[in-house]
Coordinates of C-alpha atoms in Angstrom, one line a residue:
Chain G
M1 CA -127.7 -10.1 36.5
T2 CA -128.4 -10.2 33.1
H3 CA -127.7 -13.1 32.2
I4 CA -129.9 -14.7 34.0
I5 CA -132.3 -12.3 33.3
S6 CA -131.3 -13.6 29.8
E7 CA -131.7 -17.1 30.6
L8 CA -135.5 -16.6 32.4
A9 CA -136.8 -14.3 29.0
A10 CA -135.3 -17.1 26.7
V11 CA -137.5 -20.0 28.9
L12 CA -140.7 -17.7 28.5
A13 CA -139.8 -17.0 25.2
T14 CA -140.3 -20.8 24.6
A15 CA -142.9 -21.5 26.5
L16 CA -145.1 -19.1 24.7
F17 CA -143.7 -20.1 21.2
I18 CA -145.2 -23.6 22.5
F19 CA -148.3 -22.8 23.0
A20 CA -148.4 -20.1 20.3
L21 CA -148.8 -23.3 17.9
Y22 CA -150.7 -25.3 20.6
W23 CA -153.3 -22.7 19.9
M24 CA -153.4 -23.7 16.4
N25 CA -155.0 -26.7 16.6
D26 CA -158.5 -25.1 16.0
P27 CA -159.5 -21.9 14.4
K28 CA -161.3 -20.6 17.4
T29 CA -157.9 -20.1 19.7
A30 CA -155.6 -19.6 17.0
R31 CA -155.7 -16.0 17.6
R32 CA -154.4 -16.6 20.9
G33 CA -151.6 -18.2 19.3
V34 CA -150.5 -14.8 17.5
T35 CA -150.4 -12.7 20.7
A36 CA -148.4 -15.3 22.2
G37 CA -146.0 -15.4 19.1
V38 CA -145.3 -11.4 20.0
T39 CA -145.1 -11.4 23.2
G40 CA -142.4 -14.4 23.2
M41 CA -140.4 -12.6 20.8
A42 CA -140.9 -9.2 22.2
V43 CA -139.4 -10.5 25.6
A44 CA -136.6 -12.6 23.7
V45 CA -135.5 -9.0 22.1
I46 CA -135.5 -6.7 24.9
A47 CA -133.5 -9.3 26.9
T48 CA -131.4 -9.8 24.5
W49 CA -131.5 -5.4 24.0
I50 CA -130.3 -4.8 27.3
Q51 CA -127.2 -7.0 27.3
P52 CA -124.2 -5.1 28.5
E53 CA -122.6 -5.6 25.8
I54 CA -124.8 -4.0 23.0
V55 CA -123.8 -0.7 22.5
H56 CA -124.5 0.7 19.0
H57 CA -128.3 1.3 19.4
A58 CA -128.7 3.6 16.9
W59 CA -128.2 0.2 14.6
I60 CA -130.1 -1.9 15.9
V61 CA -133.2 0.7 16.4
G62 CA -132.5 1.5 12.8
A63 CA -132.4 -2.2 11.7
I64 CA -135.9 -2.4 13.5
I65 CA -137.4 0.7 11.5
L66 CA -136.5 -0.6 8.0
G67 CA -137.2 -4.3 8.8
F68 CA -141.0 -2.7 9.6
A69 CA -141.1 -0.2 6.6
V70 CA -140.8 -3.9 4.3
G71 CA -142.9 -5.4 6.4
V72 CA -145.9 -4.2 7.1
P73 CA -146.5 -3.7 3.5
L74 CA -145.4 -7.2 2.8
S75 CA -148.3 -8.1 5.4
R76 CA -151.2 -6.8 3.3
V77 CA -150.1 -8.5 0.1
P78 CA -153.8 -9.7 -1.7
L79 CA -154.3 -13.5 -0.3
T80 CA -153.9 -14.8 -3.7
A81 CA -150.2 -13.4 -3.2
V82 CA -149.7 -15.1 0.1
P83 CA -147.4 -18.5 -1.3
Q84 CA -144.6 -15.9 -2.5
R85 CA -144.9 -13.6 0.3
T86 CA -144.7 -16.8 2.6
A87 CA -141.4 -18.1 -0.1
L88 CA -140.0 -14.4 0.7
S89 CA -139.4 -15.0 4.4
H90 CA -138.2 -18.0 4.3
A91 CA -135.7 -16.9 1.6
F92 CA -135.3 -13.3 4.9
G93 CA -134.4 -16.2 7.2
G94 CA -132.2 -17.9 4.9
L95 CA -130.2 -14.4 4.6
A96 CA -130.3 -14.2 8.1
A97 CA -129.0 -17.4 9.2
G98 CA -126.2 -16.9 6.8
L99 CA -124.8 -13.6 7.5
V100 CA -125.0 -14.5 10.5
G101 CA -122.9 -17.2 10.1
T102 CA -120.9 -15.2 8.2
A103 CA -119.6 -12.9 10.8
E104 CA -119.8 -15.5 13.2
Y105 CA -116.3 -17.0 11.2
F106 CA -115.0 -14.2 10.7
L107 CA -115.2 -12.7 14.6
W108 CA -113.5 -16.3 15.3
I109 CA -111.1 -15.9 12.7
G110 CA -109.9 -12.4 14.1
E111 CA -110.0 -13.0 17.4
A112 CA -105.9 -13.4 19.5
G113 CA -105.1 -17.1 19.0
G114 CA -106.9 -17.4 15.7
A115 CA -109.9 -20.2 14.7
A116 CA -107.8 -22.5 16.6
H117 CA -109.7 -22.7 19.5
I118 CA -112.8 -23.1 17.7
T119 CA -114.8 -26.7 18.8
P120 CA -115.1 -29.4 15.7
F121 CA -118.3 -29.0 16.9
R122 CA -118.9 -25.6 16.3
M123 CA -116.7 -25.4 13.2
G124 CA -119.6 -27.8 11.8
A125 CA -122.3 -25.8 12.8
L126 CA -121.3 -23.3 11.4
V127 CA -121.2 -24.5 8.1
V128 CA -124.3 -26.1 7.7
E129 CA -125.8 -22.8 9.1
V130 CA -123.9 -20.5 6.3
I131 CA -124.9 -23.8 3.5
L132 CA -128.8 -24.2 5.1
G133 CA -129.3 -20.3 4.8
F134 CA -127.8 -19.5 2.2
L135 CA -129.6 -22.4 -0.3
T136 CA -132.5 -21.6 0.9
F137 CA -132.1 -17.7 0.9
T138 CA -131.3 -17.9 -3.5
G139 CA -133.7 -21.4 -3.7
S140 CA -136.7 -19.6 -1.9
L141 CA -136.1 -16.6 -3.9
M142 CA -136.6 -18.4 -6.6
A143 CA -139.5 -20.1 -5.4
A144 CA -141.1 -16.6 -5.6
G145 CA -139.7 -15.3 -8.5
K146 CA -141.6 -18.4 -10.3
L147 CA -145.2 -17.9 -8.2
Q148 CA -144.8 -14.1 -8.7
E149 CA -144.7 -15.1 -12.6
V150 CA -141.4 -12.6 -13.3
K151 CA -140.6 -13.1 -16.1
W152 CA -136.8 -13.9 -16.2
I153 CA -137.4 -16.7 -13.9
P154 CA -138.3 -19.3 -16.6
Q155 CA -142.2 -20.8 -14.7
R156 CA -141.9 -24.3 -16.4
P157 CA -139.2 -27.0 -15.2
V158 CA -135.7 -26.0 -16.6
T159 CA -134.1 -29.5 -17.2
Y160 CA -130.7 -30.6 -19.3
P161 CA -128.9 -33.8 -19.4
G162 CA -127.0 -34.6 -16.2
Q163 CA -128.7 -32.1 -14.2
N164 CA -128.7 -34.1 -10.9
V165 CA -124.8 -34.4 -11.7
V166 CA -124.3 -31.4 -11.6
N167 CA -126.7 -30.2 -8.5
L168 CA -125.5 -32.4 -6.6
G169 CA -122.0 -31.9 -7.4
V170 CA -122.2 -28.5 -6.2
L171 CA -123.5 -29.3 -2.9
A172 CA -120.7 -31.9 -2.5
L173 CA -118.0 -29.2 -3.1
A174 CA -119.7 -27.2 -0.4
V175 CA -119.4 -29.5 1.9
G176 CA -116.3 -31.0 1.2
L177 CA -115.0 -27.3 1.7
G178 CA -117.4 -28.0 5.2
V179 CA -115.0 -30.9 6.2
A180 CA -111.8 -29.4 5.3
L181 CA -112.6 -26.5 7.5
V182 CA -113.6 -28.6 10.1
L183 CA -110.8 -30.4 10.4
H184 CA -108.3 -27.2 9.9
P185 CA -109.8 -24.6 11.4
D186 CA -107.1 -22.0 11.1
A187 CA -105.8 -22.8 7.9
V188 CA -104.1 -20.3 5.6
W189 CA -107.0 -20.8 3.3
G190 CA -109.9 -20.8 5.8
G191 CA -111.7 -17.3 5.0
K192 CA -110.8 -18.3 0.8
A193 CA -113.0 -22.1 1.4
F194 CA -115.2 -20.2 4.1
M195 CA -116.5 -17.2 1.1
A196 CA -116.6 -20.5 -1.5
I197 CA -118.8 -22.7 1.0
G198 CA -121.4 -19.5 0.8
A199 CA -120.9 -18.9 -3.4
L200 CA -122.2 -22.8 -3.5
A201 CA -124.6 -23.2 -1.3
L202 CA -125.7 -19.4 -3.0
I203 CA -125.5 -21.7 -6.4
F204 CA -126.8 -24.8 -5.4
G205 CA -130.0 -22.8 -4.7
V206 CA -130.7 -21.3 -7.6
L207 CA -130.3 -25.0 -9.0
L208 CA -132.6 -26.5 -6.9
I209 CA -135.3 -24.9 -7.7
I210 CA -135.2 -24.1 -11.7
P211 CA -136.3 -27.7 -12.6
I212 CA -139.6 -27.9 -10.4
G213 CA -142.8 -26.9 -11.8
G214 CA -145.8 -25.1 -10.4
A215 CA -147.8 -28.1 -8.7
D216 CA -145.1 -29.3 -7.0
M217 CA -144.8 -25.6 -5.4
P218 CA -146.3 -26.9 -2.2
T219 CA -144.5 -29.6 -1.3
V220 CA -140.9 -26.8 -2.4
I221 CA -142.3 -24.4 -0.4
S222 CA -142.4 -26.9 3.1
I223 CA -139.2 -28.1 2.5
L224 CA -137.3 -24.4 2.1
N225 CA -140.0 -24.4 5.2
A226 CA -137.9 -26.8 7.0
Y227 CA -134.3 -25.7 6.0
A228 CA -134.8 -22.6 7.7
G229 CA -135.8 -23.9 10.5
L230 CA -133.0 -26.1 10.7
A231 CA -130.7 -23.0 9.5
A232 CA -131.9 -21.1 12.6
V233 CA -131.1 -24.7 14.6
A234 CA -128.1 -24.2 13.0
M235 CA -127.3 -21.1 14.4
G236 CA -128.4 -21.8 18.1
F237 CA -125.6 -24.5 17.8
V238 CA -122.9 -21.1 16.6
L239 CA -124.6 -18.6 19.0
D240 CA -124.7 -21.2 22.0
S241 CA -128.9 -20.2 22.2
K242 CA -131.4 -22.5 23.5
L243 CA -134.0 -20.8 22.9
L244 CA -132.7 -20.7 18.8
V245 CA -132.9 -24.5 18.7
T246 CA -136.1 -25.0 20.2
A247 CA -137.6 -21.6 17.6
G248 CA -135.7 -23.4 14.7
A249 CA -136.6 -26.6 15.2
L250 CA -140.5 -25.7 16.2
D251 CA -140.3 -24.3 12.4
G252 CA -138.8 -27.5 11.1
S253 CA -140.3 -30.3 12.2
S254 CA -143.4 -27.9 10.8
G255 CA -141.7 -27.7 7.6
L256 CA -141.4 -31.6 7.5
I257 CA -145.0 -32.1 8.5
L258 CA -146.2 -30.2 6.0
S259 CA -143.7 -31.8 3.3
I260 CA -145.0 -35.2 4.0
I261 CA -148.7 -34.4 4.3
M262 CA -147.6 -32.2 0.6
C263 CA -145.4 -35.4 -0.7
R264 CA -148.3 -38.0 0.5
A265 CA -151.1 -36.2 -1.2
M266 CA -149.1 -36.6 -4.3
N267 CA -148.2 -39.7 -3.9
R268 CA -144.4 -38.8 -4.6
S269 CA -141.4 -39.0 -2.1
F270 CA -139.1 -36.1 -1.1
T271 CA -136.1 -36.7 -4.0
N272 CA -139.0 -37.0 -6.8
V273 CA -140.4 -34.0 -5.8
L274 CA -136.6 -32.5 -5.9
F275 CA -135.0 -34.4 -9.1
G276 CA -137.7 -35.3 -10.7
A277 CA -138.6 -33.0 -12.4
F278 CA -142.5 -33.4 -12.6
G279 CA -144.0 -30.8 -15.4
K280 CA -142.8 -31.8 -18.3
A281 CA -145.2 -32.4 -20.8
Q282 CA -145.7 -35.8 -21.2
P283 CA -147.2 -37.3 -24.7
A284 CA -150.8 -38.3 -23.9
L285 CA -151.0 -41.4 -22.4
V286 CA -154.7 -42.8 -22.8
A287 CA -155.2 -45.2 -25.2
G288 CA -158.3 -45.9 -26.8
E289 CA -160.4 -43.6 -29.2
K290 CA -160.0 -39.7 -28.4
K291 CA -163.2 -38.8 -27.2
E292 CA -164.0 -35.1 -27.7
W293 CA -165.5 -32.8 -24.5
K294 CA -169.2 -31.3 -24.0
Q295 CA -169.7 -28.0 -23.6
E296 CA -172.7 -26.5 -21.7
T297 CA -174.2 -22.7 -22.1
V298 CA -174.2 -20.7 -18.8
E299 CA -178.0 -21.3 -18.5
G300 CA -178.0 -25.5 -19.3
A301 CA -174.9 -25.1 -16.0
S302 CA -177.8 -23.0 -13.9
Q303 CA -181.0 -24.9 -14.7
L304 CA -178.3 -28.4 -13.3
L305 CA -177.5 -26.4 -10.2
E306 CA -180.5 -25.6 -9.5
Q307 CA -182.3 -28.9 -9.3
A308 CA -179.3 -30.5 -7.3
R309 CA -179.9 -31.4 -4.0
N310 CA -176.3 -31.5 -2.9
V311 CA -173.8 -29.9 -4.9
V312 CA -169.8 -30.6 -4.6
I313 CA -167.9 -27.6 -5.5
I314 CA -164.0 -28.9 -6.2
P315 CA -161.5 -25.5 -6.0
G316 CA -158.0 -25.4 -7.3
Y317 CA -155.1 -22.9 -8.5
G318 CA -157.4 -21.5 -11.1
M319 CA -160.0 -20.3 -8.6
A320 CA -156.6 -18.3 -7.1
V321 CA -155.4 -17.1 -10.6
A322 CA -158.9 -15.6 -11.4
Q323 CA -159.5 -14.3 -8.1
A324 CA -163.1 -15.9 -8.4
Q325 CA -163.3 -16.4 -3.9
H326 CA -165.9 -13.8 -4.3
K327 CA -167.7 -15.0 -6.8
V328 CA -167.9 -18.5 -5.4
R329 CA -169.3 -16.6 -2.7
E330 CA -172.1 -15.4 -4.4
L331 CA -172.9 -18.4 -6.1
Y332 CA -172.2 -20.5 -2.6
D333 CA -175.4 -18.1 -1.7
A334 CA -177.3 -17.9 -4.6
L335 CA -177.7 -22.1 -4.5
T336 CA -178.1 -22.3 -0.1
K337 CA -180.5 -19.3 -0.6
R338 CA -183.1 -22.0 -2.9
G339 CA -182.2 -24.9 -0.7
V340 CA -179.2 -26.7 -2.3
T341 CA -176.0 -28.1 0.1
V342 CA -173.3 -26.8 -0.9
K343 CA -169.7 -28.2 0.2
F344 CA -166.3 -27.9 -1.3
A345 CA -163.8 -30.2 -1.6
I346 CA -160.3 -29.8 -0.6
H347 CA -157.6 -31.7 -1.9
P348 CA -154.2 -31.1 0.1
V349 CA -152.3 -29.9 -2.3
A350 CA -154.9 -27.9 -4.5
G351 CA -153.3 -24.3 -5.0
R352 CA -149.5 -23.7 -4.4
M353 CA -149.1 -24.0 -0.9
P354 CA -150.5 -26.1 2.1
G355 CA -154.5 -24.7 3.0
H356 CA -153.8 -22.4 0.2
M357 CA -157.6 -22.8 -0.8
N358 CA -159.1 -23.0 2.7
V359 CA -157.4 -18.9 3.3
L360 CA -158.7 -18.1 0.2
L361 CA -162.4 -18.9 0.8
A362 CA -162.6 -18.3 4.4
E363 CA -161.3 -14.3 2.6
A364 CA -164.8 -14.6 0.8
N365 CA -166.5 -15.7 4.2
I366 CA -167.3 -19.1 3.5
P367 CA -167.9 -21.1 6.8
Y368 CA -165.6 -23.2 7.1
S369 CA -167.7 -25.5 8.3
A370 CA -168.6 -26.3 5.0
L371 CA -165.0 -26.9 3.9
V372 CA -164.3 -30.7 3.5
E373 CA -161.2 -32.5 3.2
M374 CA -160.6 -35.3 0.7
D375 CA -160.7 -37.7 2.5
E376 CA -163.9 -36.9 4.3
I377 CA -165.7 -35.5 0.9
N378 CA -164.8 -38.9 -1.5
P379 CA -167.6 -41.3 0.4
E380 CA -170.6 -39.0 -0.8
M381 CA -168.8 -38.0 -4.6
P382 CA -171.6 -40.9 -5.7
Q383 CA -174.5 -39.1 -3.5
T384 CA -173.2 -36.0 -5.2
D385 CA -176.3 -34.4 -7.5
V386 CA -173.3 -31.9 -9.5
A387 CA -169.6 -31.6 -8.6
L388 CA -168.1 -28.0 -10.0
V389 CA -164.5 -28.2 -10.8
L390 CA -163.7 -24.3 -10.6
G391 CA -159.9 -24.4 -11.5
A392 CA -159.1 -27.7 -10.3
N393 CA -157.2 -30.4 -12.9
D394 CA -154.6 -32.9 -11.8
V395 CA -156.4 -33.6 -8.8
V396 CA -159.6 -34.7 -9.8
N397 CA -157.9 -36.5 -12.8
P398 CA -159.2 -40.3 -12.7
A399 CA -156.0 -40.9 -14.9
A400 CA -154.3 -41.3 -11.1
R401 CA -156.1 -44.3 -10.8
Y402 CA -154.6 -46.6 -13.2
A403 CA -152.3 -45.2 -15.5
K404 CA -149.3 -46.1 -14.8
A405 CA -147.0 -44.3 -17.0
T406 CA -148.7 -40.9 -16.3
P407 CA -146.3 -39.4 -13.6
I408 CA -149.9 -38.6 -11.6
Y409 CA -150.3 -42.0 -11.0
G410 CA -151.2 -43.4 -7.7
M411 CA -152.0 -40.0 -6.9
P412 CA -155.0 -39.7 -4.3
I413 CA -157.6 -37.6 -6.0
I414 CA -161.1 -36.0 -5.4
D415 CA -163.6 -38.7 -6.9
A416 CA -165.5 -36.1 -9.2
D417 CA -166.1 -38.5 -11.6
K418 CA -168.8 -40.7 -9.6
A419 CA -170.4 -37.2 -9.0
K420 CA -174.6 -37.8 -10.9
T421 CA -172.9 -34.8 -12.9
V422 CA -170.0 -32.6 -13.4
L423 CA -168.9 -29.1 -14.5
A424 CA -166.1 -28.2 -15.1
V425 CA -164.9 -24.7 -15.3
K426 CA -161.3 -24.5 -17.4
R427 CA -159.5 -21.3 -18.8
S428 CA -158.5 -22.9 -21.6
K429 CA -158.4 -26.3 -23.3
N430 CA -154.7 -26.9 -22.7
P431 CA -153.9 -29.4 -19.6
G432 CA -152.6 -29.0 -16.2
F433 CA -149.6 -28.3 -15.1
A434 CA -148.8 -32.4 -14.8
G435 CA -148.7 -31.9 -18.9
I436 CA -151.6 -34.5 -19.0
D437 CA -154.8 -35.1 -20.7
N438 CA -157.8 -35.4 -18.3
E439 CA -159.7 -37.5 -18.8
L440 CA -162.8 -36.1 -16.6
Y441 CA -163.5 -33.8 -19.0
V442 CA -164.6 -36.6 -21.6
L443 CA -166.5 -38.2 -19.1
D444 CA -170.2 -39.3 -20.1
N445 CA -171.6 -37.6 -17.6
T446 CA -169.3 -34.4 -17.5
W447 CA -169.9 -31.2 -19.0
M448 CA -167.8 -28.0 -19.8
L449 CA -167.8 -24.0 -19.2
F450 CA -164.8 -22.7 -20.5
G451 CA -163.8 -18.9 -19.4
D452 CA -162.1 -17.6 -16.8
A453 CA -163.5 -18.8 -13.6
K454 CA -164.2 -15.5 -12.1
A455 CA -166.4 -14.7 -15.6
V456 CA -168.3 -17.8 -15.5
L457 CA -169.3 -17.7 -12.1
A458 CA -170.7 -13.7 -12.1
D459 CA -172.2 -15.5 -15.7
L460 CA -173.8 -17.9 -13.6
V461 CA -174.6 -16.2 -10.3
K462 CA -176.1 -13.7 -13.0
Q463 CA -178.8 -16.4 -14.0
F464 CA -180.3 -17.3 -10.9
G465 CA -180.4 -13.4 -9.5
S466 CA -182.4 -12.4 -13.1
G467 CA -185.3 -14.8 -12.0
G468 CA -184.9 -16.2 -15.2
I469 CA -184.9 -20.2 -14.0
H470 CA -188.2 -21.1 -11.7
Chain T
M1 CA -120.4 -22.3 26.9
S2 CA -123.1 -25.4 27.3
D3 CA -121.5 -28.8 25.4
F4 CA -122.6 -30.3 22.7
G5 CA -124.1 -33.3 24.1
S6 CA -127.3 -30.9 26.2
M7 CA -127.3 -28.7 22.7
L8 CA -128.2 -31.8 20.6
F9 CA -130.7 -32.9 23.6
V10 CA -132.3 -29.3 23.6
F11 CA -133.2 -29.3 20.2
V12 CA -134.2 -33.5 20.0
L13 CA -136.3 -32.8 22.4
A14 CA -137.9 -29.4 20.4
T15 CA -137.8 -31.6 17.8
F16 CA -140.6 -33.8 19.3
I17 CA -142.4 -31.4 21.1
G18 CA -143.0 -29.6 17.7
L19 CA -143.4 -33.3 15.8
G20 CA -146.5 -33.6 18.8
V21 CA -148.4 -30.3 18.3
I22 CA -148.1 -29.3 14.9
R23 CA -149.6 -32.6 14.3
R24 CA -152.9 -31.7 16.0
V25 CA -152.9 -27.8 13.9
S26 CA -156.2 -27.5 12.4
R27 CA -155.2 -28.6 8.0
L28 CA -157.4 -25.0 7.5
L29 CA -154.9 -23.4 9.1
Y30 CA -151.7 -25.0 7.3
T31 CA -150.7 -21.6 5.0
P32 CA -151.2 -19.5 8.7
L33 CA -149.1 -22.2 10.1
M34 CA -146.9 -21.9 8.3
S35 CA -146.6 -17.7 8.6
L36 CA -146.9 -18.3 12.2
T37 CA -143.7 -20.9 12.3
N38 CA -141.7 -18.8 9.8
A39 CA -142.1 -15.7 11.9
I40 CA -141.7 -17.6 15.3
S41 CA -138.3 -19.1 13.8
A42 CA -137.3 -15.7 13.1
I43 CA -135.7 -15.7 16.4
A44 CA -132.8 -15.3 14.6
V45 CA -133.3 -11.8 15.0
V46 CA -131.6 -11.9 19.2
G47 CA -128.3 -13.7 17.0
S48 CA -128.3 -10.4 14.7
I49 CA -128.7 -7.8 17.8
A50 CA -125.6 -9.7 19.2
V51 CA -123.7 -9.2 15.8
A52 CA -125.4 -6.3 14.7
G53 CA -125.0 -4.0 17.8
A54 CA -121.7 -5.2 20.5
D55 CA -118.2 -3.0 19.8
H56 CA -117.3 -5.2 16.5
P57 CA -115.4 -4.0 13.0
L58 CA -118.1 -1.9 11.1
T59 CA -118.2 -4.7 7.8
I60 CA -119.0 -7.2 10.7
R61 CA -121.7 -4.9 12.1
I62 CA -122.9 -4.4 8.3
L63 CA -123.9 -7.9 8.0
G64 CA -125.5 -8.1 11.6
G65 CA -127.7 -5.0 10.7
V66 CA -128.6 -6.1 7.1
A67 CA -129.4 -9.8 8.7
L68 CA -131.5 -7.7 11.4
F69 CA -133.2 -6.1 9.2
A70 CA -134.3 -9.8 7.4
S71 CA -135.1 -11.1 10.7
M72 CA -137.6 -8.1 11.7
T73 CA -139.4 -8.1 8.1
N74 CA -140.5 -11.5 8.8
I75 CA -141.4 -11.5 12.7
V76 CA -143.6 -8.2 11.6
S77 CA -145.0 -9.2 8.1
G78 CA -145.0 -12.7 10.0
F79 CA -146.9 -12.1 12.8
M80 CA -149.3 -9.6 10.5
I81 CA -150.1 -11.9 8.1
T82 CA -151.1 -14.7 10.4
D83 CA -153.7 -12.4 11.8
R84 CA -154.5 -11.1 8.8
M85 CA -155.7 -14.5 8.1
L86 CA -156.7 -16.2 11.4
K87 CA -159.8 -12.7 11.7
M88 CA -161.3 -14.7 8.8
F89 CA -161.6 -18.1 9.8
K90 CA -162.2 -16.7 13.7
K91 CA -165.3 -14.0 12.9
Q92 CA -167.9 -17.3 11.5

């Protein structure tokens, strides 16, 4: 009887999960998706819990309470910290898969008759589960640490000669041991080999992420998302659970699609992101005379903005770092009140994770109809009076169009340079994450505003508020 | 126990459904999408419950308990933060 209940519950939960994702196609219905997801999850948990073989209830209640104790504060982080929270949750997902896989292995070899009755398919799935789970765990922890700017994790990419050979060697060793285990499931060295696979996967996760820099984080988080999903799929194969396989496949395909979108938005391939060590400082490659940037005062900038008919704001990671989204909203209000049309140009890889800018601007109550994707805004750029670049750098660098030797060559950019006037707010005079000079800043129609994005915006808004401009 | 073939079958079909559904997700919502799919894949909680709650040796149950804690954290924080973000989009 309980078995039938659990089968039905699994079907119901699967359907609810698919609906949850389906409702995400529109912000108006999206919250229904959360309800569907929570319901599906509750159904699945209860159906598993009532199975007769579950006897240690206190154990389960304790772990659930701890999960709430950590999960609730994690859901209340500031929205600028959402990328690291997401990376952390991939780490937890990977950890759960790795640990359940480890527990299953030692249960199997402890059973009467040893591991000989395990089919090669299940053993193979178990090896995949443990490798993917543990590499996602440490890899995502590293990514979260880099995003949180934890002191002992280097922010800049760490590279050394032969890095890719070492990385692939570690992975190959783990896979090799896994193959040996599939071929000889009941060998006396099985337990040791299994532990070694787990350890190698943990090491590989760290090695995989240390050469990766901040600008690649949107892609890397998406790839880790796909891995976490695939680890859940492998767990489903091991535990013979179609529900797990389905939910993991949904997560995996989401990570895959986001990875593809992010890679395209940077004109790079998966392998290039993971093994290319983007972000190493490149020598200035732009030939010709070195031009100087021109600085503008806040007063001059506010006049330019006020006289404009349409303004496009291009936000980037700098806006998130400065937590400037609420000041952006004030500027947006001040300008729209004066009849200026204000739009936001969102590059797919702006920020540190997919959709990062949209969430920050939505937090500041900017209507989402004002958020325009790169492909839609670019044809409008030549008619734009002022393009205000706010902490974005590589995504507006015109060198991406023709400078073949730079790492950003071929990357689609927002055509800020085509606007009649460009105002660029920048914290320092250093190059962006790709380590290259930005030609946009030295164009004839570009004016720089140096300073923290939030402070500069506050000054701009004050200019409008004081009525000093007529 | 279902065989290799039928599990693979489910996996392939679910991946196609996932690709079809995710492709239509609004670009505005990629960040909440990621936290939502993350919470959903924490369905690994059912595996953790089976390992932690059955009458297994203590070491196995400890592994299961930690896994259950990790999955539960993802479920709680994943759904809650998704809802928090979506609320910001909906009120407009």
